[in-house]
PDB file of C-alpha atoms in Angstrom:
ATOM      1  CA  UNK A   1     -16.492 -15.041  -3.994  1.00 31.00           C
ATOM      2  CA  UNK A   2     -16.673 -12.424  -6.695  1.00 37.00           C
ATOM      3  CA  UNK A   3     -18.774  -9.239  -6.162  1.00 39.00           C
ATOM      4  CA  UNK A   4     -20.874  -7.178  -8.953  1.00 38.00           C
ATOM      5  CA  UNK A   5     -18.932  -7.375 -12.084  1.00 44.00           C
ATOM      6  CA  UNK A   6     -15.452  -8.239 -10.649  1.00 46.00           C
ATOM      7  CA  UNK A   7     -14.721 -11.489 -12.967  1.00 43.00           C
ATOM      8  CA  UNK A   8     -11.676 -13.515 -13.271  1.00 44.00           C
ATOM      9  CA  UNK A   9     -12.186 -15.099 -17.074  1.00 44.00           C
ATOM     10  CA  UNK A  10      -8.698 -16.388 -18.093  1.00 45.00           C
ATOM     11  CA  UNK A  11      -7.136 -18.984 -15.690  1.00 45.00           C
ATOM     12  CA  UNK A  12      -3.719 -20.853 -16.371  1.00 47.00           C
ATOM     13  CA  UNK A  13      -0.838 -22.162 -14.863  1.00 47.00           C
ATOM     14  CA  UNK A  14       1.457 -19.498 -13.645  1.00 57.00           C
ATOM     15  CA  UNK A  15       4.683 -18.789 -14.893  1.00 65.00           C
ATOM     16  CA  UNK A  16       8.000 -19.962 -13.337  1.00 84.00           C
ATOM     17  CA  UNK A  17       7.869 -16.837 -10.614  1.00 90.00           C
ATOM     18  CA  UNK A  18       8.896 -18.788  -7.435  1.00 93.00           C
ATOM     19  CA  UNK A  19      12.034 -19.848  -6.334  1.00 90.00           C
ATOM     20  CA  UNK A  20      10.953 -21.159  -3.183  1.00 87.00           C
ATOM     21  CA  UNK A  21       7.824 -23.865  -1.909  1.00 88.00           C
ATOM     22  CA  UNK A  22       4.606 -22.070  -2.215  1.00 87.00           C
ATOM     23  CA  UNK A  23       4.341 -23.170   1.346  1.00 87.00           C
ATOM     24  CA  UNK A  24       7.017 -20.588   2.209  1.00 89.00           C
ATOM     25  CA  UNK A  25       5.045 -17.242   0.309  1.00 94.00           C
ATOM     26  CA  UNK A  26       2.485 -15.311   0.581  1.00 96.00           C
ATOM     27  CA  UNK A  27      -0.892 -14.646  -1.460  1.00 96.00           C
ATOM     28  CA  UNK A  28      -3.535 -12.466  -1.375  1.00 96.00           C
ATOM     29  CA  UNK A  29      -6.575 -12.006  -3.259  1.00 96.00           C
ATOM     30  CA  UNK A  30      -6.931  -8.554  -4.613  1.00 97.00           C
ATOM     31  CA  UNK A  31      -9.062  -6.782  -7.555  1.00 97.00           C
ATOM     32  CA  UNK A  32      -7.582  -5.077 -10.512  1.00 97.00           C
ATOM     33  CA  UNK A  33      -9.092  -2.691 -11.747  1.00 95.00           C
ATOM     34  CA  UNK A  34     -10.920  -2.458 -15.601  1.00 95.00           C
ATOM     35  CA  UNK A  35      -8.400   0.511 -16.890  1.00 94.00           C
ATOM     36  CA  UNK A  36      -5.490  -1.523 -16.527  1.00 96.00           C
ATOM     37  CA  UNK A  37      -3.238  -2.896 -19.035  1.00 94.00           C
ATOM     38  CA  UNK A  38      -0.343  -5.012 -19.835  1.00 94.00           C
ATOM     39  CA  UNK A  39       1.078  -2.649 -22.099  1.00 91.00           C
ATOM     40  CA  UNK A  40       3.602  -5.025 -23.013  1.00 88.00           C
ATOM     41  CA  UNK A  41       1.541  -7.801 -23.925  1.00 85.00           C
ATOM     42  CA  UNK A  42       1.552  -7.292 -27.553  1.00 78.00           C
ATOM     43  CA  UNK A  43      -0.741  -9.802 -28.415  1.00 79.00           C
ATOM     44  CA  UNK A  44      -3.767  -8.707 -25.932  1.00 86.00           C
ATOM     45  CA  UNK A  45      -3.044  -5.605 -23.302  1.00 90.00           C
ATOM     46  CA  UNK A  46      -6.104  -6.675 -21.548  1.00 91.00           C
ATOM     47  CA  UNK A  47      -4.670 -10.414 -20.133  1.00 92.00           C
ATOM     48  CA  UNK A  48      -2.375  -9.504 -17.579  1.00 95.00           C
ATOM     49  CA  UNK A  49       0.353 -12.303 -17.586  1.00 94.00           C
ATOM     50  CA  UNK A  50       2.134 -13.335 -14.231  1.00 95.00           C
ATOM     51  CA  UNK A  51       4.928 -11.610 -13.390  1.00 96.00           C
ATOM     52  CA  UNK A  52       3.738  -8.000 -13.574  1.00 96.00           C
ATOM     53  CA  UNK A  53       4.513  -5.410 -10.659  1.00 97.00           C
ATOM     54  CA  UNK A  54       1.130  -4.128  -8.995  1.00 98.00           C
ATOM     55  CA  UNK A  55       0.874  -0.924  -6.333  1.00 97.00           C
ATOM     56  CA  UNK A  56      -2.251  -0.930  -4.234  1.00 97.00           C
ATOM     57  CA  UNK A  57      -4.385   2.307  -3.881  1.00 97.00           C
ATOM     58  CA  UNK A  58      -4.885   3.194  -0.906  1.00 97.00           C
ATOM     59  CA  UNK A  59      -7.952   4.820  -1.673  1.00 97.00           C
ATOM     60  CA  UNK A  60      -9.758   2.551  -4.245  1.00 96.00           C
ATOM     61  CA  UNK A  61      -8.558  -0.688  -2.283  1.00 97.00           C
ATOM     62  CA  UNK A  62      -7.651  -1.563  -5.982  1.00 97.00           C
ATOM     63  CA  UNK A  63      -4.057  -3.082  -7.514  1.00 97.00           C
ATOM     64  CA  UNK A  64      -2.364  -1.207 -10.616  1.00 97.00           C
ATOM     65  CA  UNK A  65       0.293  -2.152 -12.638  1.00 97.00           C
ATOM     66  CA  UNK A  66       3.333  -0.976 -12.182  1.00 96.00           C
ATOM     67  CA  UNK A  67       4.375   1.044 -15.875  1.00 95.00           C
ATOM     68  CA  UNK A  68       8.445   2.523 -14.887  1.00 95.00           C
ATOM     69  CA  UNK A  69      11.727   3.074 -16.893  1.00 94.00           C
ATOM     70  CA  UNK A  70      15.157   4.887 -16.951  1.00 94.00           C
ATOM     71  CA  UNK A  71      16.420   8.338 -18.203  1.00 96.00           C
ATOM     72  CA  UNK A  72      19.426   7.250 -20.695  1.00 96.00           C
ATOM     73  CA  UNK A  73      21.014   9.903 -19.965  1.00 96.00           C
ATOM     74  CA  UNK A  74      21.301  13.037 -17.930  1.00 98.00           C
ATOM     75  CA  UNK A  75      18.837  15.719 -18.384  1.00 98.00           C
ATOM     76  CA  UNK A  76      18.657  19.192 -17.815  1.00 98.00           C
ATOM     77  CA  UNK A  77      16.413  21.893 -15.933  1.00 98.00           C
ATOM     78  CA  UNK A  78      14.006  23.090 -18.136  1.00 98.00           C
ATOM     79  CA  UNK A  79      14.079  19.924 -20.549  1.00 98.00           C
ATOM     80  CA  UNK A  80      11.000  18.719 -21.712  1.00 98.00           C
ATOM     81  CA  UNK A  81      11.850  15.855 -23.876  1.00 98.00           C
ATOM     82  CA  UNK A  82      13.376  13.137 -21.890  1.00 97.00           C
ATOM     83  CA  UNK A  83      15.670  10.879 -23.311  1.00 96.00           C
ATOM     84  CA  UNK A  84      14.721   7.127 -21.882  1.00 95.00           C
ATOM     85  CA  UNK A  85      15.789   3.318 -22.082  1.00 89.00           C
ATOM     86  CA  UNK A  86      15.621   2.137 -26.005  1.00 77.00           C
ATOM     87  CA  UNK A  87      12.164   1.085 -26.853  1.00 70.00           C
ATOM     88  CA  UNK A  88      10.727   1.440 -23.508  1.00 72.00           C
ATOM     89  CA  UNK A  89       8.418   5.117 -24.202  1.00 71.00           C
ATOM     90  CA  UNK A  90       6.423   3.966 -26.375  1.00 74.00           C
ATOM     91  CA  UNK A  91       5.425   0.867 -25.122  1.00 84.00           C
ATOM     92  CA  UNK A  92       5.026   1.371 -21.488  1.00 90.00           C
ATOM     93  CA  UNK A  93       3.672   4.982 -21.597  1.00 93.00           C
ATOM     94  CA  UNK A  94       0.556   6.725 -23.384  1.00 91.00           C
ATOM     95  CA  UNK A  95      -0.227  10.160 -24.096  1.00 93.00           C
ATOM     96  CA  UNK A  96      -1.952  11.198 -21.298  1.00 96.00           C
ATOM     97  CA  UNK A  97      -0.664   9.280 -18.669  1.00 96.00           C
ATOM     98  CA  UNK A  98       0.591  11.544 -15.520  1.00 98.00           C
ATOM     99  CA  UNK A  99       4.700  10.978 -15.138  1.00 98.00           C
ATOM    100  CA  UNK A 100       6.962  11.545 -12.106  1.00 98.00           C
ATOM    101  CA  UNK A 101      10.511  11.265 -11.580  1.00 98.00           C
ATOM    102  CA  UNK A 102      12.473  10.701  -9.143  1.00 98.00           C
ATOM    103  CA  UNK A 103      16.899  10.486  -9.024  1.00 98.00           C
ATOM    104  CA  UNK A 104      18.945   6.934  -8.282  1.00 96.00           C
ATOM    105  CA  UNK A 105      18.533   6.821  -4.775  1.00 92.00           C
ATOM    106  CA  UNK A 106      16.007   9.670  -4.332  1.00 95.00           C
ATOM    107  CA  UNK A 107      18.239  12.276  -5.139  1.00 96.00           C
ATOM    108  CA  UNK A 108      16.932  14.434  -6.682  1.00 98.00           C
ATOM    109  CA  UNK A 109      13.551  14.078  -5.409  1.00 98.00           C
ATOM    110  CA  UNK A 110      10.501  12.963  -6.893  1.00 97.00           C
ATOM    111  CA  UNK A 111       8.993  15.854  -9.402  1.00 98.00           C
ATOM    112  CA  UNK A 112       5.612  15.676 -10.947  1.00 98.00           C
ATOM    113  CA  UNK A 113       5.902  15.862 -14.531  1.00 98.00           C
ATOM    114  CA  UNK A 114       2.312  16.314 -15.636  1.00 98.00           C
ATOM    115  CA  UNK A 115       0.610  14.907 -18.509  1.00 97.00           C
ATOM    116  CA  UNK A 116       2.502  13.005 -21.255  1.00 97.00           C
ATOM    117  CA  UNK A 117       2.492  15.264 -24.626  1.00 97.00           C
ATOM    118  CA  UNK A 118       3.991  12.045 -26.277  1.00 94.00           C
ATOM    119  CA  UNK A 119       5.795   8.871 -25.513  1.00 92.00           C
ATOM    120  CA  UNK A 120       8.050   7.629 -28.185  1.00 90.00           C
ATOM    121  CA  UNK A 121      10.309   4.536 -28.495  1.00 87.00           C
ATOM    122  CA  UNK A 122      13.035   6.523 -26.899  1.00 92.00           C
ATOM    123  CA  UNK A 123      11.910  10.209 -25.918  1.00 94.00           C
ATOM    124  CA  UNK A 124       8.833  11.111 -23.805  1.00 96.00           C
ATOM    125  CA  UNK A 125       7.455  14.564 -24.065  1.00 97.00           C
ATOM    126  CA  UNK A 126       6.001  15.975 -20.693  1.00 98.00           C
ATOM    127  CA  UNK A 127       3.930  19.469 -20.257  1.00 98.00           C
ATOM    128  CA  UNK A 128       5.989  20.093 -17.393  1.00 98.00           C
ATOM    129  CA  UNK A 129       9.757  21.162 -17.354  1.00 98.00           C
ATOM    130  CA  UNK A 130      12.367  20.057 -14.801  1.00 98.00           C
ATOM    131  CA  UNK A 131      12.921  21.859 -12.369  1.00 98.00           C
ATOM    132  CA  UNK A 132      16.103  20.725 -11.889  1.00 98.00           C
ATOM    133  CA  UNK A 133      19.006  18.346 -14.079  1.00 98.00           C
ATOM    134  CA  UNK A 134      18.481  14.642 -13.117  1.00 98.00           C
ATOM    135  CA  UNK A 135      21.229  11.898 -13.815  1.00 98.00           C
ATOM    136  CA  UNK A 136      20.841   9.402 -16.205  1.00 97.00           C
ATOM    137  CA  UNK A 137      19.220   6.546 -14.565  1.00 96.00           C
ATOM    138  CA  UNK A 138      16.519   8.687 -12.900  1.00 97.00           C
ATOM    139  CA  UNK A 139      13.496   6.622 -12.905  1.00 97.00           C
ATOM    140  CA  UNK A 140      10.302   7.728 -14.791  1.00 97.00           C
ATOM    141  CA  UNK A 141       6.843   6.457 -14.045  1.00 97.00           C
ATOM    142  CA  UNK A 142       3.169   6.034 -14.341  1.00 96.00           C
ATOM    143  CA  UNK A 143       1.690   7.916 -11.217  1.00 97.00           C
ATOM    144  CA  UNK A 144      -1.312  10.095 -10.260  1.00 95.00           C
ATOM    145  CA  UNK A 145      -0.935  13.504  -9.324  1.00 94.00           C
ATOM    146  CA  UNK A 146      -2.566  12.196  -5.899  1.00 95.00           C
ATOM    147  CA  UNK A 147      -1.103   9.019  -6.125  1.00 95.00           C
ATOM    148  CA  UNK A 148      -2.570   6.673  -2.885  1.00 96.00           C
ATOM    149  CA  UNK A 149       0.628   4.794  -2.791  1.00 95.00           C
ATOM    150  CA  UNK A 150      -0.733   3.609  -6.259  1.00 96.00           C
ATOM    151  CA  UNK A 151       2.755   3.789  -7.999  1.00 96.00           C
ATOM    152  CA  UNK A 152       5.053   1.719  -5.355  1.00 97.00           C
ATOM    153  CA  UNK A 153       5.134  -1.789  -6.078  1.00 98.00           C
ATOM    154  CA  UNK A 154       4.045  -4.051  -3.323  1.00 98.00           C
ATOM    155  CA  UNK A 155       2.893  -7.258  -5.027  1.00 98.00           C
ATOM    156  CA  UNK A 156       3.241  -9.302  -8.004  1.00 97.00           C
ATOM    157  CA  UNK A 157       0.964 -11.070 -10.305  1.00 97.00           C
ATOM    158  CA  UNK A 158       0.616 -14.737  -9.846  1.00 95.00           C
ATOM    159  CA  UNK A 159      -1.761 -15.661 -12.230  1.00 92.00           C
ATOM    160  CA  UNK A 160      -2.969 -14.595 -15.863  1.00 92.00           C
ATOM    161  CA  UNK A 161      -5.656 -12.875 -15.738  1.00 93.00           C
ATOM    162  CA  UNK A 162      -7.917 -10.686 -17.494  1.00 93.00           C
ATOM    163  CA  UNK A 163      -9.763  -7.453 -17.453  1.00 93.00           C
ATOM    164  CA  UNK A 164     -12.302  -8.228 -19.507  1.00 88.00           C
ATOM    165  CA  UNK A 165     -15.816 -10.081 -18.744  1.00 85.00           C
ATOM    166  CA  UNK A 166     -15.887 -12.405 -21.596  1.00 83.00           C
ATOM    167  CA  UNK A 167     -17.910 -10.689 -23.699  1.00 84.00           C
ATOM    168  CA  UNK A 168     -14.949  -7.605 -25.096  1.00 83.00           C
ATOM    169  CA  UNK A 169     -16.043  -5.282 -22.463  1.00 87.00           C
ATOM    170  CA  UNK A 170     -13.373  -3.810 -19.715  1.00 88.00           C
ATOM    171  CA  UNK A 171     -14.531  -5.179 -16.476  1.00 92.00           C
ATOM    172  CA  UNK A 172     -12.452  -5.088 -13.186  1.00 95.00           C
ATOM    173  CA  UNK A 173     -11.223  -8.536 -12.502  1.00 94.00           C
ATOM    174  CA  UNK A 174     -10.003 -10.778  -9.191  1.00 95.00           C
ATOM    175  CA  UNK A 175      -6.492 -11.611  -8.678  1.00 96.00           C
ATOM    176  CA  UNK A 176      -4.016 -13.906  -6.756  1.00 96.00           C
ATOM    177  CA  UNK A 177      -1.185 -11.628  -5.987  1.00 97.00           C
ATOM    178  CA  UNK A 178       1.825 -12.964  -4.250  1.00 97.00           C
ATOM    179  CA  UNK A 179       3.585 -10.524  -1.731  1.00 97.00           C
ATOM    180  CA  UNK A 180       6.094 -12.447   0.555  1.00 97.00           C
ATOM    181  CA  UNK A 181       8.169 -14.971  -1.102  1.00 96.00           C
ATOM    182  CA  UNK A 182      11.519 -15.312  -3.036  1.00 96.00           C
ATOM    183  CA  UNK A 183      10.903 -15.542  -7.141  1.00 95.00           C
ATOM    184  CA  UNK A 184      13.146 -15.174 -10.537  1.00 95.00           C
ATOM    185  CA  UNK A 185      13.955 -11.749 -11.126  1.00 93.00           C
ATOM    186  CA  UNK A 186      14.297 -12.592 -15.264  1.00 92.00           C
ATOM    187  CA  UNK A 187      10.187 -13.668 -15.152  1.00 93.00           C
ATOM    188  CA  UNK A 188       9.373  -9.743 -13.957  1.00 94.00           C
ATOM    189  CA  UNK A 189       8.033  -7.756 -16.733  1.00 93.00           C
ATOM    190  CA  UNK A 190       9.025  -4.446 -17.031  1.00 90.00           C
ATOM    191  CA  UNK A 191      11.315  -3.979 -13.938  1.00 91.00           C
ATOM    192  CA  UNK A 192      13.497  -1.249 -12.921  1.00 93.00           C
ATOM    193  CA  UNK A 193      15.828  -1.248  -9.957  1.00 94.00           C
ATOM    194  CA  UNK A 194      13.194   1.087  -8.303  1.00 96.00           C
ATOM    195  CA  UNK A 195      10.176  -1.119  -8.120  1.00 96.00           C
ATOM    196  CA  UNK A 196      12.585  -4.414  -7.155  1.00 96.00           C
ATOM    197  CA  UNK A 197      13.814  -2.031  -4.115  1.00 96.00           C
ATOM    198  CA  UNK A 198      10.232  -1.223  -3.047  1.00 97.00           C
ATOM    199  CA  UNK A 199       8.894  -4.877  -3.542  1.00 97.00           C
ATOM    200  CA  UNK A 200      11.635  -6.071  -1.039  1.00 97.00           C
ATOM    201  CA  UNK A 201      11.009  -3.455   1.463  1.00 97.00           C
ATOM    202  CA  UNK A 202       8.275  -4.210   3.847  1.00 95.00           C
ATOM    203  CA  UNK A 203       8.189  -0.439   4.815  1.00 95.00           C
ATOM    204  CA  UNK A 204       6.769   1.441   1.518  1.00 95.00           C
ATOM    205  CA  UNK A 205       3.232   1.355   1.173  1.00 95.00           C
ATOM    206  CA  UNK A 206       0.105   0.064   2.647  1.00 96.00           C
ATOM    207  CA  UNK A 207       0.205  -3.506   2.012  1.00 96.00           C
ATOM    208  CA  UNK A 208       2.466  -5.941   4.213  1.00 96.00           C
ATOM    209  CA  UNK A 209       4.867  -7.197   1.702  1.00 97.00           C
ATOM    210  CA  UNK A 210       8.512  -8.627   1.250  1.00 96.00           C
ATOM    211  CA  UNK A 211       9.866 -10.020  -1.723  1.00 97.00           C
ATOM    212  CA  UNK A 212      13.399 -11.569  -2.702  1.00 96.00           C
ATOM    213  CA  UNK A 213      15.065 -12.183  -6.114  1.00 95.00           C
ATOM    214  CA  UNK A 214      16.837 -14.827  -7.418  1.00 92.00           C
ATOM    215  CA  UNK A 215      18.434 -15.144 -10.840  1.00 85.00           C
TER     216      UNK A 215
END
């Protein structure tokens, strides 16, 4: 049953995610909220296709997606302007947005970044400096300076669906999000080898969860 102005306007068949019997995964029905977009989506941000990476807040009770790439190559202390995977600044990240990082296997640990200054197809500019050099293939990502378990990926979009309630305006919307099963790692949109590790362990985050991937 949907609540207030939680909607769900734009149903279709799912993309080829699984690569097991439905029987064998999990869903759950979650909301998203009305600020989030498939920044990817060139054609309309606000329909969220299948195959996105959500975190839950913790606090909110709301899913987010998921918005992550890759230094391409190693960066200093004190840098500013972070060199990241071709084409993926500008079109994953927005001014404004807050940005952590974090090294390849949590070394170095995760620094808050700040605001974004400017996200470009392969620089983003943050307000605040490193603290200290990370290696190429740090991960950079979307997250809240209080961050709820917001930015860890624990479930994945099963369904299009859109933030939007028919009518232009944003409106949070209800989802079916899968979060124990075995699906095709080439339908995930967006995905870095950090949100794949947290998505198949079941002890990050909030919500019970435990995907697999298959090529």
């Amino acid at each position: 049953m949907l609540v207030g102005r939680v909607t769900s306007q734009l149903l279709t068949t799912p993309k080829a995610l699984l690569k097991c019997s439905p029987s064998l995964c999990r869903f759950i029905s979650g909301v998203i909220g009305s600020a989030e977009r498939d920044r990817l989506h060139i054609q309309n941000t606000k329909v969220l296709r299948p195959g996105l990476m959500l975190g839950h807040n913790s606090d909110t009770k709301k899913w987010m997606v998921i918005h992550a790439t890759y230094l391409s190559a190693a960066e200093a202390a004190g840098q500013t302007t972070l060199s990241v995977l071709a084409s993926s600044g500008s079109g994953r990240f927005v001014a404004n947005d807050n940005i952590k990082i974090v090294g390849p296997g949590g070394i170095p640990g995760e620094q808050d970044l700040g605001l974004l200054v400017t996200a470009n197809a392969d620089t983003l500019v943050v307000t605040t400096a490193l603290v200290v050099a990370y290696p190429a293939n740090s991960f950079l990502y979307k997250s809240a300076a209080t961050d709820y378990d917001a930015d860890v990926a624990q479930g994945i979009l099963y369904e299009f669906t859109a933030v939007d309630d028919g009518l232009g305006n944003a409106a949070d919307c209800e989802a079916m999000i899968l979060t124990h099963g075995v699906v095709d790692s080439d339908e995930i949109i967006g995905s870095t080898n950090l949100s794949l590790g947290q998505l198949m362990d079941m002890t990050v985050g909030d919500i019970a969860h435990q995907i697999g991937f298959e090529s």
